[in-house]
mmCIF file with all atom_site columns, C-alpha atoms in Angstrom:
data_model
loop_
_atom_site.group_PDB
_atom_site.id
_atom_site.type_symbol
_atom_site.label_atom_id
_atom_site.label_alt_id
_atom_site.label_comp_id
_atom_site.label_asym_id
_atom_site.label_entity_id
_atom_site.label_seq_id
_atom_site.pdbx_PDB_ins_code
_atom_site.Cartn_x
_atom_site.Cartn_y
_atom_site.Cartn_z
_atom_site.occupancy
_atom_site.B_iso_or_equiv
_atom_site.pdbx_formal_charge
_atom_site.auth_seq_id
_atom_site.auth_comp_id
_atom_site.auth_asym_id
_atom_site.auth_atom_id
_atom_site.pdbx_PDB_model_num
ATOM 1   C CA . MET A 1 1   ? -56.403 -83.471 59.414 1.00 64.00 ? 1337 MET A CA 1
ATOM 2   C CA . THR A 1 2   ? -57.204 -79.781 59.252 1.00 81.00 ? 1338 THR A CA 1
ATOM 3   C CA . LYS A 1 3   ? -60.715 -78.579 58.513 1.00 84.00 ? 1339 LYS A CA 1
ATOM 4   C CA . TRP A 1 4   ? -59.803 -77.040 55.156 1.00 86.00 ? 1340 TRP A CA 1
ATOM 5   C CA . LEU A 1 5   ? -57.880 -80.107 53.993 1.00 89.00 ? 1341 LEU A CA 1
ATOM 6   C CA . LEU A 1 6   ? -60.798 -82.460 54.656 1.00 90.00 ? 1342 LEU A CA 1
ATOM 7   C CA . ARG A 1 7   ? -63.182 -80.156 52.803 1.00 91.00 ? 1343 ARG A CA 1
ATOM 8   C CA . GLY A 1 8   ? -60.669 -79.666 49.989 1.00 92.00 ? 1344 GLY A CA 1
ATOM 9   C CA . LEU A 1 9   ? -60.196 -83.403 49.485 1.00 93.00 ? 1345 LEU A CA 1
ATOM 10  C CA . VAL A 1 10  ? -63.942 -84.053 49.477 1.00 94.00 ? 1346 VAL A CA 1
ATOM 11  C CA . PHE A 1 11  ? -64.669 -81.295 46.980 1.00 94.00 ? 1347 PHE A CA 1
ATOM 12  C CA . ALA A 1 12  ? -61.689 -82.183 44.782 1.00 95.00 ? 1348 ALA A CA 1
ATOM 13  C CA . ALA A 1 13  ? -63.009 -85.748 44.529 1.00 95.00 ? 1349 ALA A CA 1
ATOM 14  C CA . LEU A 1 14  ? -66.536 -84.455 43.960 1.00 95.00 ? 1350 LEU A CA 1
ATOM 15  C CA . MET A 1 15  ? -65.392 -82.145 41.143 1.00 94.00 ? 1351 MET A CA 1
ATOM 16  C CA . VAL A 1 16  ? -63.536 -84.988 39.422 1.00 93.00 ? 1352 VAL A CA 1
ATOM 17  C CA . ILE A 1 17  ? -66.691 -87.123 39.647 1.00 93.00 ? 1353 ILE A CA 1
ATOM 18  C CA . VAL A 1 18  ? -68.765 -84.232 38.283 1.00 93.00 ? 1354 VAL A CA 1
ATOM 19  C CA . ARG A 1 19  ? -66.405 -83.859 35.329 1.00 91.00 ? 1355 ARG A CA 1
ATOM 20  C CA . LEU A 1 20  ? -66.428 -87.595 34.596 1.00 91.00 ? 1356 LEU A CA 1
ATOM 21  C CA . ILE A 1 21  ? -70.234 -87.673 34.660 1.00 91.00 ? 1357 ILE A CA 1
ATOM 22  C CA . GLN A 1 22  ? -70.332 -84.501 32.564 1.00 90.00 ? 1358 GLN A CA 1
ATOM 23  C CA . GLY A 1 23  ? -68.069 -86.029 29.903 1.00 88.00 ? 1359 GLY A CA 1
ATOM 24  C CA . ALA A 1 24  ? -70.103 -89.231 29.722 1.00 88.00 ? 1360 ALA A CA 1
ATOM 25  C CA . MET A 1 25  ? -73.452 -87.429 29.589 1.00 90.00 ? 1361 MET A CA 1
ATOM 26  C CA . ILE A 1 26  ? -72.373 -84.879 26.989 1.00 87.00 ? 1362 ILE A CA 1
ATOM 27  C CA . ASN A 1 27  ? -71.098 -87.663 24.746 1.00 87.00 ? 1363 ASN A CA 1
ATOM 28  C CA . VAL A 1 28  ? -74.541 -89.278 24.887 1.00 88.00 ? 1364 VAL A CA 1
ATOM 29  C CA . TRP A 1 29  ? -76.657 -86.096 24.691 1.00 88.00 ? 1365 TRP A CA 1
ATOM 30  C CA . GLU A 1 30  ? -74.501 -83.612 22.766 1.00 86.00 ? 1366 GLU A CA 1
ATOM 31  C CA . THR A 1 31  ? -77.321 -81.119 22.207 1.00 87.00 ? 1367 THR A CA 1
ATOM 32  C CA . ARG A 1 32  ? -77.927 -80.829 25.956 1.00 89.00 ? 1368 ARG A CA 1
ATOM 33  C CA . ALA A 1 33  ? -74.340 -79.932 26.913 1.00 87.00 ? 1369 ALA A CA 1
ATOM 34  C CA . SER A 1 34  ? -75.209 -76.559 28.451 1.00 90.00 ? 1370 SER A CA 1
ATOM 35  C CA . LEU A 1 35  ? -78.062 -77.954 30.522 1.00 93.00 ? 1371 LEU A CA 1
ATOM 36  C CA . ILE A 1 36  ? -75.961 -80.912 31.702 1.00 90.00 ? 1372 ILE A CA 1
ATOM 37  C CA . SER A 1 37  ? -73.104 -78.644 32.727 1.00 90.00 ? 1373 SER A CA 1
ATOM 38  C CA . ALA A 1 38  ? -75.379 -76.188 34.523 1.00 93.00 ? 1374 ALA A CA 1
ATOM 39  C CA . VAL A 1 39  ? -77.167 -78.923 36.470 1.00 94.00 ? 1375 VAL A CA 1
ATOM 40  C CA . LEU A 1 40  ? -73.946 -80.662 37.512 1.00 94.00 ? 1376 LEU A CA 1
ATOM 41  C CA . VAL A 1 41  ? -72.267 -77.416 38.605 1.00 94.00 ? 1377 VAL A CA 1
ATOM 42  C CA . SER A 1 42  ? -75.425 -76.478 40.532 1.00 95.00 ? 1378 SER A CA 1
ATOM 43  C CA . LEU A 1 43  ? -75.369 -79.820 42.336 1.00 96.00 ? 1379 LEU A CA 1
ATOM 44  C CA . TYR A 1 44  ? -71.718 -79.274 43.221 1.00 96.00 ? 1380 TYR A CA 1
ATOM 45  C CA . ALA A 1 45  ? -72.511 -75.789 44.561 1.00 95.00 ? 1381 ALA A CA 1
ATOM 46  C CA . LEU A 1 46  ? -75.462 -77.211 46.497 1.00 96.00 ? 1382 LEU A CA 1
ATOM 47  C CA . ALA A 1 47  ? -73.141 -79.690 48.225 1.00 96.00 ? 1383 ALA A CA 1
ATOM 48  C CA . ALA A 1 48  ? -70.784 -76.862 49.262 1.00 95.00 ? 1384 ALA A CA 1
ATOM 49  C CA . PHE A 1 49  ? -73.767 -74.766 50.398 1.00 96.00 ? 1385 PHE A CA 1
ATOM 50  C CA . LEU A 1 50  ? -75.189 -77.574 52.540 1.00 96.00 ? 1386 LEU A CA 1
ATOM 51  C CA . TRP A 1 51  ? -71.827 -78.269 54.181 1.00 94.00 ? 1387 TRP A CA 1
ATOM 52  C CA . GLY A 1 52  ? -71.560 -74.533 54.855 1.00 93.00 ? 1388 GLY A CA 1
ATOM 53  C CA . VAL A 1 53  ? -74.991 -74.526 56.515 1.00 94.00 ? 1389 VAL A CA 1
ATOM 54  C CA . VAL A 1 54  ? -73.868 -77.385 58.768 1.00 93.00 ? 1390 VAL A CA 1
ATOM 55  C CA . ASP A 1 55  ? -70.676 -75.487 59.629 1.00 90.00 ? 1391 ASP A CA 1
ATOM 56  C CA . GLY A 1 56  ? -72.563 -72.280 60.367 1.00 89.00 ? 1392 GLY A CA 1
ATOM 57  C CA . ARG A 1 57  ? -75.163 -73.962 62.547 1.00 87.00 ? 1393 ARG A CA 1
ATOM 58  C CA . GLY A 1 58  ? -72.572 -75.898 64.500 1.00 87.00 ? 1394 GLY A CA 1
ATOM 59  C CA . ASP A 1 59  ? -70.413 -72.842 65.046 1.00 84.00 ? 1395 ASP A CA 1
ATOM 60  C CA . ALA A 1 60  ? -73.346 -70.665 66.113 1.00 82.00 ? 1396 ALA A CA 1
ATOM 61  C CA . ARG A 1 61  ? -74.480 -73.287 68.619 1.00 82.00 ? 1397 ARG A CA 1
ATOM 62  C CA . ALA A 1 62  ? -70.973 -73.689 70.037 1.00 81.00 ? 1398 ALA A CA 1
ATOM 63  C CA . ASN A 1 63  ? -70.328 -69.935 70.236 1.00 78.00 ? 1399 ASN A CA 1
ATOM 64  C CA . PRO A 1 64  ? -73.414 -67.827 70.946 1.00 76.00 ? 1400 PRO A CA 1
ATOM 65  C CA . ASP A 1 65  ? -71.297 -64.644 70.898 1.00 73.00 ? 1401 ASP A CA 1
ATOM 66  C CA . PRO A 1 66  ? -70.710 -63.673 67.237 1.00 71.00 ? 1402 PRO A CA 1
ATOM 67  C CA . ASP A 1 67  ? -67.306 -62.215 68.134 1.00 72.00 ? 1403 ASP A CA 1
ATOM 68  C CA . ARG A 1 68  ? -66.074 -65.633 69.291 1.00 74.00 ? 1404 ARG A CA 1
ATOM 69  C CA . ARG A 1 69  ? -67.012 -67.648 66.211 1.00 76.00 ? 1405 ARG A CA 1
ATOM 70  C CA . GLY A 1 70  ? -64.648 -69.447 63.905 1.00 75.00 ? 1406 GLY A CA 1
ATOM 71  C CA . ASP A 1 71  ? -63.185 -68.046 60.704 1.00 80.00 ? 1407 ASP A CA 1
ATOM 72  C CA . PHE A 1 72  ? -64.894 -70.135 58.068 1.00 85.00 ? 1408 PHE A CA 1
ATOM 73  C CA . ALA A 1 73  ? -63.994 -67.690 55.309 1.00 87.00 ? 1409 ALA A CA 1
ATOM 74  C CA . MET A 1 74  ? -60.345 -68.744 55.359 1.00 90.00 ? 1410 MET A CA 1
ATOM 75  C CA . THR A 1 75  ? -61.248 -72.404 55.869 1.00 89.00 ? 1411 THR A CA 1
ATOM 76  C CA . TRP A 1 76  ? -63.487 -72.469 52.811 1.00 91.00 ? 1412 TRP A CA 1
ATOM 77  C CA . LEU A 1 77  ? -61.141 -70.352 50.708 1.00 92.00 ? 1413 LEU A CA 1
ATOM 78  C CA . LEU A 1 78  ? -58.266 -72.766 51.314 1.00 92.00 ? 1414 LEU A CA 1
ATOM 79  C CA . ALA A 1 79  ? -60.569 -75.732 50.738 1.00 93.00 ? 1415 ALA A CA 1
ATOM 80  C CA . GLY A 1 80  ? -61.761 -74.263 47.437 1.00 94.00 ? 1416 GLY A CA 1
ATOM 81  C CA . LEU A 1 81  ? -58.230 -73.497 46.236 1.00 94.00 ? 1417 LEU A CA 1
ATOM 82  C CA . PHE A 1 82  ? -57.069 -76.976 47.167 1.00 95.00 ? 1418 PHE A CA 1
ATOM 83  C CA . ALA A 1 83  ? -60.091 -78.583 45.503 1.00 95.00 ? 1419 ALA A CA 1
ATOM 84  C CA . GLY A 1 84  ? -59.576 -76.544 42.337 1.00 94.00 ? 1420 GLY A CA 1
ATOM 85  C CA . ILE A 1 85  ? -55.881 -77.283 41.923 1.00 95.00 ? 1421 ILE A CA 1
ATOM 86  C CA . VAL A 1 86  ? -56.097 -80.957 42.843 1.00 95.00 ? 1422 VAL A CA 1
ATOM 87  C CA . SER A 1 87  ? -59.216 -81.669 40.785 1.00 94.00 ? 1423 SER A CA 1
ATOM 88  C CA . GLY A 1 88  ? -57.733 -79.838 37.793 1.00 93.00 ? 1424 GLY A CA 1
ATOM 89  C CA . ALA A 1 89  ? -54.531 -81.873 37.981 1.00 94.00 ? 1425 ALA A CA 1
ATOM 90  C CA . VAL A 1 90  ? -56.393 -85.163 38.441 1.00 94.00 ? 1426 VAL A CA 1
ATOM 91  C CA . ALA A 1 91  ? -58.836 -84.399 35.620 1.00 92.00 ? 1427 ALA A CA 1
ATOM 92  C CA . TRP A 1 92  ? -55.937 -83.497 33.315 1.00 92.00 ? 1428 TRP A CA 1
ATOM 93  C CA . PHE A 1 93  ? -54.199 -86.774 34.182 1.00 93.00 ? 1429 PHE A CA 1
ATOM 94  C CA . ILE A 1 94  ? -57.367 -88.802 33.588 1.00 91.00 ? 1430 ILE A CA 1
ATOM 95  C CA . GLY A 1 95  ? -57.874 -86.901 30.324 1.00 89.00 ? 1431 GLY A CA 1
ATOM 96  C CA . LEU A 1 96  ? -54.572 -88.299 29.043 1.00 89.00 ? 1432 LEU A CA 1
ATOM 97  C CA . PHE A 1 97  ? -56.137 -91.766 28.989 1.00 88.00 ? 1433 PHE A CA 1
ATOM 98  C CA . TYR A 1 98  ? -59.885 -91.116 28.814 1.00 82.00 ? 1434 TYR A CA 1
ATOM 99  C CA . LYS A 1 99  ? -60.551 -88.930 25.779 1.00 81.00 ? 1435 LYS A CA 1
ATOM 100 C CA . ASN A 1 100 ? -64.262 -88.375 26.570 1.00 78.00 ? 1436 ASN A CA 1
ATOM 101 C CA . LEU A 1 101 ? -63.335 -86.110 29.485 1.00 79.00 ? 1437 LEU A CA 1
ATOM 102 C CA . TYR A 1 102 ? -63.395 -82.454 28.507 1.00 79.00 ? 1438 TYR A CA 1
ATOM 103 C CA . VAL A 1 103 ? -60.093 -81.054 29.767 1.00 82.00 ? 1439 VAL A CA 1
ATOM 104 C CA . GLU A 1 104 ? -57.693 -78.400 28.575 1.00 83.00 ? 1440 GLU A CA 1
ATOM 105 C CA . GLY A 1 105 ? -53.940 -78.182 28.984 1.00 86.00 ? 1441 GLY A CA 1
ATOM 106 C CA . LEU A 1 106 ? -52.314 -78.590 32.375 1.00 87.00 ? 1442 LEU A CA 1
ATOM 107 C CA . ILE A 1 107 ? -51.662 -74.869 32.857 1.00 91.00 ? 1443 ILE A CA 1
ATOM 108 C CA . ASN A 1 108 ? -55.283 -74.026 32.039 1.00 89.00 ? 1444 ASN A CA 1
ATOM 109 C CA . GLU A 1 109 ? -56.541 -76.704 34.427 1.00 86.00 ? 1445 GLU A CA 1
ATOM 110 C CA . LEU A 1 110 ? -54.297 -75.448 37.240 1.00 89.00 ? 1446 LEU A CA 1
ATOM 111 C CA . THR A 1 111 ? -55.213 -71.794 36.772 1.00 90.00 ? 1447 THR A CA 1
ATOM 112 C CA . THR A 1 112 ? -58.532 -71.050 35.093 1.00 91.00 ? 1448 THR A CA 1
ATOM 113 C CA . PHE A 1 113 ? -60.406 -74.186 36.101 1.00 91.00 ? 1449 PHE A CA 1
ATOM 114 C CA . ALA A 1 114 ? -58.909 -74.115 39.613 1.00 92.00 ? 1450 ALA A CA 1
ATOM 115 C CA . ALA A 1 115 ? -60.009 -70.500 40.067 1.00 94.00 ? 1451 ALA A CA 1
ATOM 116 C CA . PHE A 1 116 ? -63.543 -71.346 38.935 1.00 93.00 ? 1452 PHE A CA 1
ATOM 117 C CA . THR A 1 117 ? -63.731 -74.287 41.341 1.00 94.00 ? 1453 THR A CA 1
ATOM 118 C CA . ALA A 1 118 ? -62.281 -72.254 44.211 1.00 94.00 ? 1454 ALA A CA 1
ATOM 119 C CA . LEU A 1 119 ? -64.725 -69.403 43.687 1.00 95.00 ? 1455 LEU A CA 1
ATOM 120 C CA . LEU A 1 120 ? -67.715 -71.690 43.304 1.00 95.00 ? 1456 LEU A CA 1
ATOM 121 C CA . THR A 1 121 ? -66.834 -73.645 46.441 1.00 94.00 ? 1457 THR A CA 1
ATOM 122 C CA . PHE A 1 122 ? -66.017 -70.559 48.502 1.00 95.00 ? 1458 PHE A CA 1
ATOM 123 C CA . VAL A 1 123 ? -69.075 -68.488 47.594 1.00 95.00 ? 1459 VAL A CA 1
ATOM 124 C CA . ALA A 1 124 ? -71.563 -71.340 47.983 1.00 95.00 ? 1460 ALA A CA 1
ATOM 125 C CA . ALA A 1 125 ? -70.107 -72.442 51.322 1.00 95.00 ? 1461 ALA A CA 1
ATOM 126 C CA . ILE A 1 126 ? -69.885 -68.936 52.795 1.00 95.00 ? 1462 ILE A CA 1
ATOM 127 C CA . ILE A 1 127 ? -73.498 -68.252 51.873 1.00 95.00 ? 1463 ILE A CA 1
ATOM 128 C CA . GLY A 1 128 ? -74.328 -71.532 53.605 1.00 95.00 ? 1464 GLY A CA 1
ATOM 129 C CA . VAL A 1 129 ? -72.321 -70.573 56.712 1.00 91.00 ? 1465 VAL A CA 1
ATOM 130 C CA . ALA A 1 130 ? -74.134 -67.234 56.907 1.00 91.00 ? 1466 ALA A CA 1
ATOM 131 C CA . LEU A 1 131 ? -77.517 -68.912 56.549 1.00 93.00 ? 1467 LEU A CA 1
ATOM 132 C CA . GLY A 1 132 ? -76.647 -71.570 59.122 1.00 91.00 ? 1468 GLY A CA 1
ATOM 133 C CA . ARG A 1 133 ? -75.593 -68.939 61.643 1.00 87.00 ? 1469 ARG A CA 1
ATOM 134 C CA . TYR A 1 134 ? -78.705 -66.896 60.935 1.00 89.00 ? 1470 TYR A CA 1
ATOM 135 C CA . LEU A 1 135 ? -80.960 -69.911 61.495 1.00 88.00 ? 1471 LEU A CA 1
ATOM 136 C CA . VAL A 1 136 ? -79.465 -70.421 64.957 1.00 83.00 ? 1472 VAL A CA 1
ATOM 137 C CA . ASP A 1 137 ? -79.182 -66.724 65.863 1.00 79.00 ? 1473 ASP A CA 1
ATOM 138 C CA . ARG A 1 138 ? -82.790 -65.857 65.093 1.00 80.00 ? 1474 ARG A CA 1
ATOM 139 C CA . LYS A 1 139 ? -83.966 -68.198 67.864 1.00 76.00 ? 1475 LYS A CA 1
ATOM 140 C CA . ALA A 1 140 ? -81.169 -67.519 70.360 1.00 65.00 ? 1476 ALA A CA 1
ATOM 141 C CA . PRO A 1 141 ? -81.417 -65.025 73.222 1.00 67.00 ? 1477 PRO A CA 1
ATOM 142 C CA . ASP A 1 142 ? -79.310 -61.883 73.009 1.00 65.00 ? 1478 ASP A CA 1
ATOM 143 C CA . VAL A 1 143 ? -75.713 -62.213 74.241 1.00 55.00 ? 1479 VAL A CA 1
ATOM 144 C CA . VAL A 1 144 ? -74.590 -59.679 76.821 1.00 55.00 ? 1480 VAL A CA 1
ATOM 145 C CA . VAL A 1 145 ? -70.944 -58.643 76.563 1.00 52.00 ? 1481 VAL A CA 1
ATOM 146 C CA . LYS A 1 146 ? -69.277 -56.870 79.490 1.00 52.00 ? 1482 LYS A CA 1
ATOM 147 C CA . HIS A 1 147 ? -67.645 -53.534 78.636 1.00 49.00 ? 1483 HIS A CA 1
ATOM 148 C CA . HIS A 1 148 ? -65.121 -51.643 80.736 1.00 50.00 ? 1484 HIS A CA 1
ATOM 149 C CA . GLY A 1 149 ? -65.364 -47.863 80.462 1.00 49.00 ? 1485 GLY A CA 1
ATOM 150 C CA . LEU A 1 150 ? -64.808 -46.148 77.146 1.00 45.00 ? 1486 LEU A CA 1
ATOM 151 C CA . ALA A 1 151 ? -62.312 -48.763 75.948 1.00 46.00 ? 1487 ALA A CA 1
ATOM 152 C CA . ALA A 1 152 ? -65.079 -51.381 75.650 1.00 48.00 ? 1488 ALA A CA 1
ATOM 153 C CA . ILE A 1 153 ? -62.696 -54.289 76.079 1.00 47.00 ? 1489 ILE A CA 1
ATOM 154 C CA . ASP A 1 154 ? -63.969 -57.696 77.085 1.00 50.00 ? 1490 ASP A CA 1
ATOM 155 C CA . GLU A 1 155 ? -61.809 -59.171 79.863 1.00 52.00 ? 1491 GLU A CA 1
ATOM 156 C CA . ASP A 1 156 ? -60.603 -62.218 77.959 1.00 51.00 ? 1492 ASP A CA 1
ATOM 157 C CA . ARG A 1 157 ? -59.948 -60.230 74.782 1.00 52.00 ? 1493 ARG A CA 1
ATOM 158 C CA . ALA A 1 158 ? -57.795 -57.476 76.296 1.00 52.00 ? 1494 ALA A CA 1
ATOM 159 C CA . ASP A 1 159 ? -54.629 -59.002 74.864 1.00 51.00 ? 1495 ASP A CA 1
ATOM 160 C CA . THR A 1 160 ? -55.918 -58.815 71.282 1.00 53.00 ? 1496 THR A CA 1
ATOM 161 C CA . ASP A 1 161 ? -57.059 -55.176 71.330 1.00 55.00 ? 1497 ASP A CA 1
ATOM 162 C CA . VAL A 1 162 ? -54.342 -53.300 69.444 1.00 58.00 ? 1498 VAL A CA 1
ATOM 163 C CA . PHE A 1 163 ? -55.192 -49.985 71.100 1.00 61.00 ? 1499 PHE A CA 1
ATOM 164 C CA . ALA A 1 164 ? -55.296 -51.270 74.686 1.00 61.00 ? 1500 ALA A CA 1
ATOM 165 C CA . ALA A 1 165 ? -51.544 -50.817 75.118 1.00 60.00 ? 1501 ALA A CA 1
ATOM 166 C CA . VAL A 1 166 ? -51.601 -47.115 74.231 1.00 65.00 ? 1502 VAL A CA 1
ATOM 167 C CA . ARG A 1 167 ? -54.955 -46.090 75.672 1.00 63.00 ? 1503 ARG A CA 1
ATOM 168 C CA . HIS A 1 168 ? -55.878 -45.501 79.273 1.00 60.00 ? 1504 HIS A CA 1
ATOM 169 C CA . PRO A 1 169 ? -59.598 -45.534 80.144 1.00 59.00 ? 1505 PRO A CA 1
ATOM 170 C CA . ASP A 1 170 ? -59.343 -42.040 81.676 1.00 58.00 ? 1506 ASP A CA 1
ATOM 171 C CA . ASP A 1 171 ? -57.594 -40.509 78.619 1.00 55.00 ? 1507 ASP A CA 1
ATOM 172 C CA . ALA A 1 172 ? -60.853 -39.952 76.744 1.00 53.00 ? 1508 ALA A CA 1
ATOM 173 C CA . THR A 1 173 ? -62.170 -37.547 79.400 1.00 52.00 ? 1509 THR A CA 1
ATOM 174 C CA . GLN A 1 174 ? -59.076 -35.319 79.592 1.00 52.00 ? 1510 GLN A CA 1
ATOM 175 C CA . PRO A 1 175 ? -58.363 -32.686 76.950 1.00 55.00 ? 1511 PRO A CA 1
ATOM 176 C CA . VAL A 1 176 ? -55.174 -32.980 74.912 1.00 54.00 ? 1512 VAL A CA 1
ATOM 177 C CA . PRO A 1 177 ? -52.716 -30.150 75.787 1.00 59.00 ? 1513 PRO A CA 1
ATOM 178 C CA . PRO A 1 178 ? -51.790 -27.849 72.881 1.00 60.00 ? 1514 PRO A CA 1
ATOM 179 C CA . GLN A 1 179 ? -48.385 -28.289 71.242 1.00 64.00 ? 1515 GLN A CA 1
ATOM 180 C CA . ASP A 1 180 ? -45.760 -25.615 71.890 1.00 57.00 ? 1516 ASP A CA 1
ATOM 181 C CA . GLN A 1 181 ? -44.949 -24.121 68.471 1.00 60.00 ? 1517 GLN A CA 1
ATOM 182 C CA . ASN A 1 182 ? -41.825 -22.269 69.723 1.00 61.00 ? 1518 ASN A CA 1
ATOM 183 C CA . ARG A 1 183 ? -39.696 -25.377 70.371 1.00 58.00 ? 1519 ARG A CA 1
ATOM 184 C CA . THR A 1 184 ? -36.446 -25.666 68.456 1.00 55.00 ? 1520 THR A CA 1
#
């Protein structure tokens, strides 16, 4: 199972649980609907933030060089989109039978609510990843990266440098000859 799919499934299930609890609590304490919603959404964001901190710490420990670390932005973006769409569809389906759940139409659940869930999950988790990496990096020794001449290419990254194929290390020291304007 891919990293984003696991996170997406967990947060889709968590959002459905949050919405079920929200519906039940608002039906009991109608005057506290805003507070209930804010607290439940904050708890959801806290869960994404904490998982992000764990991801960031683990990645920073595994890869001391910041240039070698994983791309958690795409992982968490896909997880958030998946969680938003799936939780919106599941909540809409549950809302067909359980009228105390506050849901809108299917299109609204799959667009507006999914976008809110995706953004909330993504932003909270990425802040957590950044904090997790910072917590490890502040205590780690500096990483020394080998550079070769003016190209500054690390040996094992030479194949990913888009300019390496057209640049020679000695080209930067030689002047460029002027163009002949009289050519026809």
